[in-house]
Coordinates of C-alpha atoms in Angstrom, one line a residue:
Chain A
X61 CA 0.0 0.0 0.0
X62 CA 0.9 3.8 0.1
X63 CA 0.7 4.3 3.8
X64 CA 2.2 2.4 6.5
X65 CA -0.5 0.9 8.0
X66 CA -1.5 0.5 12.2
X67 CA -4.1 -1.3 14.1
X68 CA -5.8 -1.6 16.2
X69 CA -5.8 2.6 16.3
X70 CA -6.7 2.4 19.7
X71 CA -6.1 -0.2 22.6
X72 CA -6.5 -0.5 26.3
X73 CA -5.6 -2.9 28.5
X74 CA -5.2 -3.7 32.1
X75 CA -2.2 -3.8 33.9
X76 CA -0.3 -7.4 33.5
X77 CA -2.2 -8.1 30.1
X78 CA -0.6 -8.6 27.2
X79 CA -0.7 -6.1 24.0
X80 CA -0.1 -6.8 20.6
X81 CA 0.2 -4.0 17.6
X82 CA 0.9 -4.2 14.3
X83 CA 2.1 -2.3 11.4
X84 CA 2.2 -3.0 7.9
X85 CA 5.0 -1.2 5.2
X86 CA 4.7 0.6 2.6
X87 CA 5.1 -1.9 0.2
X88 CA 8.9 -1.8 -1.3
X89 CA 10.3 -0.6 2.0
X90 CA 12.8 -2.9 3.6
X91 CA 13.1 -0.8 6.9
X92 CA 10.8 -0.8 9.7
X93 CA 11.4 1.5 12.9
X94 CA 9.2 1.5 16.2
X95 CA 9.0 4.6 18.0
X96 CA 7.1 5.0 21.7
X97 CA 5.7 8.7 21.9
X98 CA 5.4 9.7 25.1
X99 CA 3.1 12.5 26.9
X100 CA 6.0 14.6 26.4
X101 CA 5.8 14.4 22.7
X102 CA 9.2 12.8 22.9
X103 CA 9.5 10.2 20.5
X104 CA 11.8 7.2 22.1
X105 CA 13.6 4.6 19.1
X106 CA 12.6 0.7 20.4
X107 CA 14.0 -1.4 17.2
X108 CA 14.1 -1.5 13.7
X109 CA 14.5 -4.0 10.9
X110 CA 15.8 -4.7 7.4
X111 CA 12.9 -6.9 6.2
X112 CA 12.9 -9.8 8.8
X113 CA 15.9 -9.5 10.6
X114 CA 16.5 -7.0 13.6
X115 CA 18.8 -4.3 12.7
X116 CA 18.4 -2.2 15.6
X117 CA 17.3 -3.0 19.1
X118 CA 19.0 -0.7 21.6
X119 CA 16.1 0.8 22.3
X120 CA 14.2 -2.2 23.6
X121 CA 13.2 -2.9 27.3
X122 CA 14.0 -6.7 26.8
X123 CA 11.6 -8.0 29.3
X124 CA 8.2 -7.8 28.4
X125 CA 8.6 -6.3 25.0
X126 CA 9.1 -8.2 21.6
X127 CA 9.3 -7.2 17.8
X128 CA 9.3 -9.8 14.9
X129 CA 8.7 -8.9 10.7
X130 CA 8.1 -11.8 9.3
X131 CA 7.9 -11.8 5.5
X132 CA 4.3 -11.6 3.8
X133 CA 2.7 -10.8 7.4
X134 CA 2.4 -7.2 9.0
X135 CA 5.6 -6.5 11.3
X136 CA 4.1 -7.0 14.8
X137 CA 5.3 -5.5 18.3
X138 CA 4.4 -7.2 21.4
X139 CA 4.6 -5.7 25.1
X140 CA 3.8 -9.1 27.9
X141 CA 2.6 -7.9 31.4
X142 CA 1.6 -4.3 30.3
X143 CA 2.6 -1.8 32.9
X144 CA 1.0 1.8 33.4
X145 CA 4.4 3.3 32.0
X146 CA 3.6 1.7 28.9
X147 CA 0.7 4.0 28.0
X148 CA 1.9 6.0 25.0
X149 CA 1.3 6.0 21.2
X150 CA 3.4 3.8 19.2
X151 CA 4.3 5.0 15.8
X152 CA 5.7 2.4 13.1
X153 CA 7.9 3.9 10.5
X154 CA 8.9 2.3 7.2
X155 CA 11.6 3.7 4.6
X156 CA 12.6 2.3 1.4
X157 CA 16.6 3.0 2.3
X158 CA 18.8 2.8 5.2
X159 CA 20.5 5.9 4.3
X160 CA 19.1 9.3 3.8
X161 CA 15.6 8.6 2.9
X162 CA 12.5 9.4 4.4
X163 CA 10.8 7.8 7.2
X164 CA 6.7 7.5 6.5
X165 CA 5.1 7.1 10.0
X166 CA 1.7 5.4 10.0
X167 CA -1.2 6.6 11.9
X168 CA 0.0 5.3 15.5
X169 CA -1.4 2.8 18.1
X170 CA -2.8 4.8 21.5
X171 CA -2.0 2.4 24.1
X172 CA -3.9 2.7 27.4
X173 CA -3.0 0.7 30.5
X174 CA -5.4 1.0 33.3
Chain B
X1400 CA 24.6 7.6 20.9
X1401 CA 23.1 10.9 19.1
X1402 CA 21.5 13.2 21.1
X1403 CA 19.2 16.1 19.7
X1404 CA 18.3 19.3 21.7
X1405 CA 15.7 21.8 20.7
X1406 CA 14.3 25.4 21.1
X1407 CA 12.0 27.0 22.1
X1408 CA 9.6 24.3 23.5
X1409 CA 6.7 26.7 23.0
X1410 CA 6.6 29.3 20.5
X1411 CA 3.8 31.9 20.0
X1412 CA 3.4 34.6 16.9
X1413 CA 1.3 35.9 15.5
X1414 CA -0.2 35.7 11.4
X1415 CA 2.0 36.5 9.2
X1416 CA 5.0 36.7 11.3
X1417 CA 8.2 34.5 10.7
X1418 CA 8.8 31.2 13.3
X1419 CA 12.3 29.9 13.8
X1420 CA 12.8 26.8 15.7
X1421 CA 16.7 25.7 16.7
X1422 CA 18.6 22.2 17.2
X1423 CA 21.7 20.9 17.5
X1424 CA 23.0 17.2 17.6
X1425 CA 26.3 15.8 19.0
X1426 CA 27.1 13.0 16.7
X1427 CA 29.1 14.5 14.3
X1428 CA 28.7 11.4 11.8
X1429 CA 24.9 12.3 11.2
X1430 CA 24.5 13.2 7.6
X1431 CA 20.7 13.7 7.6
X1432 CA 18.0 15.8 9.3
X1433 CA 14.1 15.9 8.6
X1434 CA 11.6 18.0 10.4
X1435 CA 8.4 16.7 10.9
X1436 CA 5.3 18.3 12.0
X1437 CA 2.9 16.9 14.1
X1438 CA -0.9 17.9 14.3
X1439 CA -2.7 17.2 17.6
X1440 CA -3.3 13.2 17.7
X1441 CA -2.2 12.6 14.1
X1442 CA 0.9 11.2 12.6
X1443 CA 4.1 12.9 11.9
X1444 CA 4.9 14.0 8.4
X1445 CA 8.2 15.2 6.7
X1446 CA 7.9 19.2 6.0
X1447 CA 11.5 19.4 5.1
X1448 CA 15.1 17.7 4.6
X1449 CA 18.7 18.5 4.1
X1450 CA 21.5 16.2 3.9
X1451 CA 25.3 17.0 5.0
X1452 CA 26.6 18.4 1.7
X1453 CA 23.9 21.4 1.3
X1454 CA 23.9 24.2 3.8
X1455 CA 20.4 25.4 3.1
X1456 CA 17.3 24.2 1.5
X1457 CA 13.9 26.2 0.9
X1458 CA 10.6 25.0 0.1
X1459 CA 7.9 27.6 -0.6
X1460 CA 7.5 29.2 2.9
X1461 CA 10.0 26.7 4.5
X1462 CA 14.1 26.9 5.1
X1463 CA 16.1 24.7 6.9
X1464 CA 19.9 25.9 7.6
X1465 CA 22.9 23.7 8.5
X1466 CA 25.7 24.5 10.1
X1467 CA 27.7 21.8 10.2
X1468 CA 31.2 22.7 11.8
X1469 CA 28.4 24.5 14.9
X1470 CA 26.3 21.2 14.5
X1471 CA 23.5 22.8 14.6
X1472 CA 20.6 23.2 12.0
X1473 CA 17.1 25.5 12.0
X1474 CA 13.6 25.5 10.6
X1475 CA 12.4 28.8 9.7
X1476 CA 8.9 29.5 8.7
X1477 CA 8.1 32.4 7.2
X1478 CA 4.1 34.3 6.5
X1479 CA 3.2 32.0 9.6
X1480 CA -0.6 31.0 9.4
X1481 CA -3.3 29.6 12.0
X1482 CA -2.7 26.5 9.9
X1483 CA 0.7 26.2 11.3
X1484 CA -0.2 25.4 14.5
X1485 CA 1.5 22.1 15.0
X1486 CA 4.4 20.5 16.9
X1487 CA 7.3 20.5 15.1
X1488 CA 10.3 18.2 15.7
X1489 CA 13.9 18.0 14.2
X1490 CA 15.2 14.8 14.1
X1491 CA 18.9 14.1 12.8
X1492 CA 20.5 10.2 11.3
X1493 CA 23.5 8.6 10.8
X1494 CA 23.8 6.4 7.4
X1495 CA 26.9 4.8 8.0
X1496 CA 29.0 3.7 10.9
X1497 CA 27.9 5.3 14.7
X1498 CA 25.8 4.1 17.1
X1499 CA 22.9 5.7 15.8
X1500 CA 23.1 3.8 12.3
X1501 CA 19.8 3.5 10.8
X1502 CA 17.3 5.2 13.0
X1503 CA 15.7 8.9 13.4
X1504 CA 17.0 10.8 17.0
X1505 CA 14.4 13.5 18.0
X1506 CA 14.4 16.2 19.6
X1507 CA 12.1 17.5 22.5
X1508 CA 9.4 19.1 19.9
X1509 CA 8.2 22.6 19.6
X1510 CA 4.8 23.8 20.1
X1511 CA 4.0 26.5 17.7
X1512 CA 1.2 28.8 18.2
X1513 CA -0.1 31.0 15.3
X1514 CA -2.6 33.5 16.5
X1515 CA -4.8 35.0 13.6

């Protein structure tokens, strides 16, 4: 497709559950980047990846969260045992290059732990 | 890693008046910086881009600066409009080698505030 592509848009869940969120690339774009987006606006980098394989993951609490892109499925991000801290919108970003290019963010996931 | 800082967090003008929004970034191999605005609980989309071998770019009402040997670059808007209104946020990237390789660094955002 044209746009990178989010769902659920919204999703709320109690504290200890588990969330799932995906994003599907703009079709021809072998790099995907998850960013949390805070109440602060700041936008935090969690991992990225080059088609299927992680490229990136520095940015990743290792415990409860998870990544995979698996090919011919949306790229799916996966927090176990949500905590209120996790509340935030999660932004999926997919460019067609590495280098230089332009990042297309899709529409976001607004996470809300209660 | 790269770390971005920007200025003003809040900026107010009024129609018609010109906006200027500073950041600087400490990794001296990134190469690329986009600014993206952000309207109120949408995505964020590119406005503008410059990469490390231009020092200024200009789109219409839009100019980004680089100053690379300062490492720091700017968004000016000029002829502001209410339609403005939006966060803005710099964002810088390092293509090859780093510890930032691959991914966008942010900085804090800037809410801008045209008043008709």
């Amino acid at each position: 497709g044209e746009e990178v592509a989010q769902t659920p848009k919204h999703l709320v869940r109690g504290e200890g559950q588990k969330a799932k969120l995906y994003c599907a690339p703009i079709k021809g774009h072998s790099y995907v980047f998850w960013y949390q987006q805070v109440l602060k606006n700041e936008f935090k980098f969690l991992i990225s990846f080059q088609n299927e394989n992680v490229f990136d993951e520095t940015g990743m609490p290792k415990e409860r969260f998870s990544a995979k892109c698996l090919p011919n499925s949306p790229c799916s991000l996966e927090i176990q045992a949500t905590k209120l801290e996790d509340s935030a919108v999660y932004f999926c970003a997919s460019s067609r290059r590495k280098m230089n290019t332009e990042a297309f963010f899709g529409q976001g996931t607004r996470l809300t732990v209660v | 890693g790269e770390n971005v800082e920007q200025h003003p967090s809040t900026l107010s003008v009024q129609e018609g008046d010109s906006a200027v929004i500073k950041c600087t970034y400490s990794d001296s191999a990134s190469n690329y910086f986009p600014w993206y605005k952000q309207e109120l609980g949408k995505r964020p989309q590119l406005i503008i881009d410059i990469r490390s071998n231009v020092g200024e770019k200009k789109d219409q009402r839009i100019a980004v600066t680089l100053n690379k040997t300062a490492k720091h670059f700017s968004l000016h808007i000029t002829e502001t409009q209410p339609e403005d209104s939006a966060v803005y946020f710099c964002a810088a990237h390092v293509s090859a080698g780093g510890t930032s390789y691959g991914k966008l660094t942010f900085g804090q955002g800037t809410i801008l505030t045209v008043h008709p």
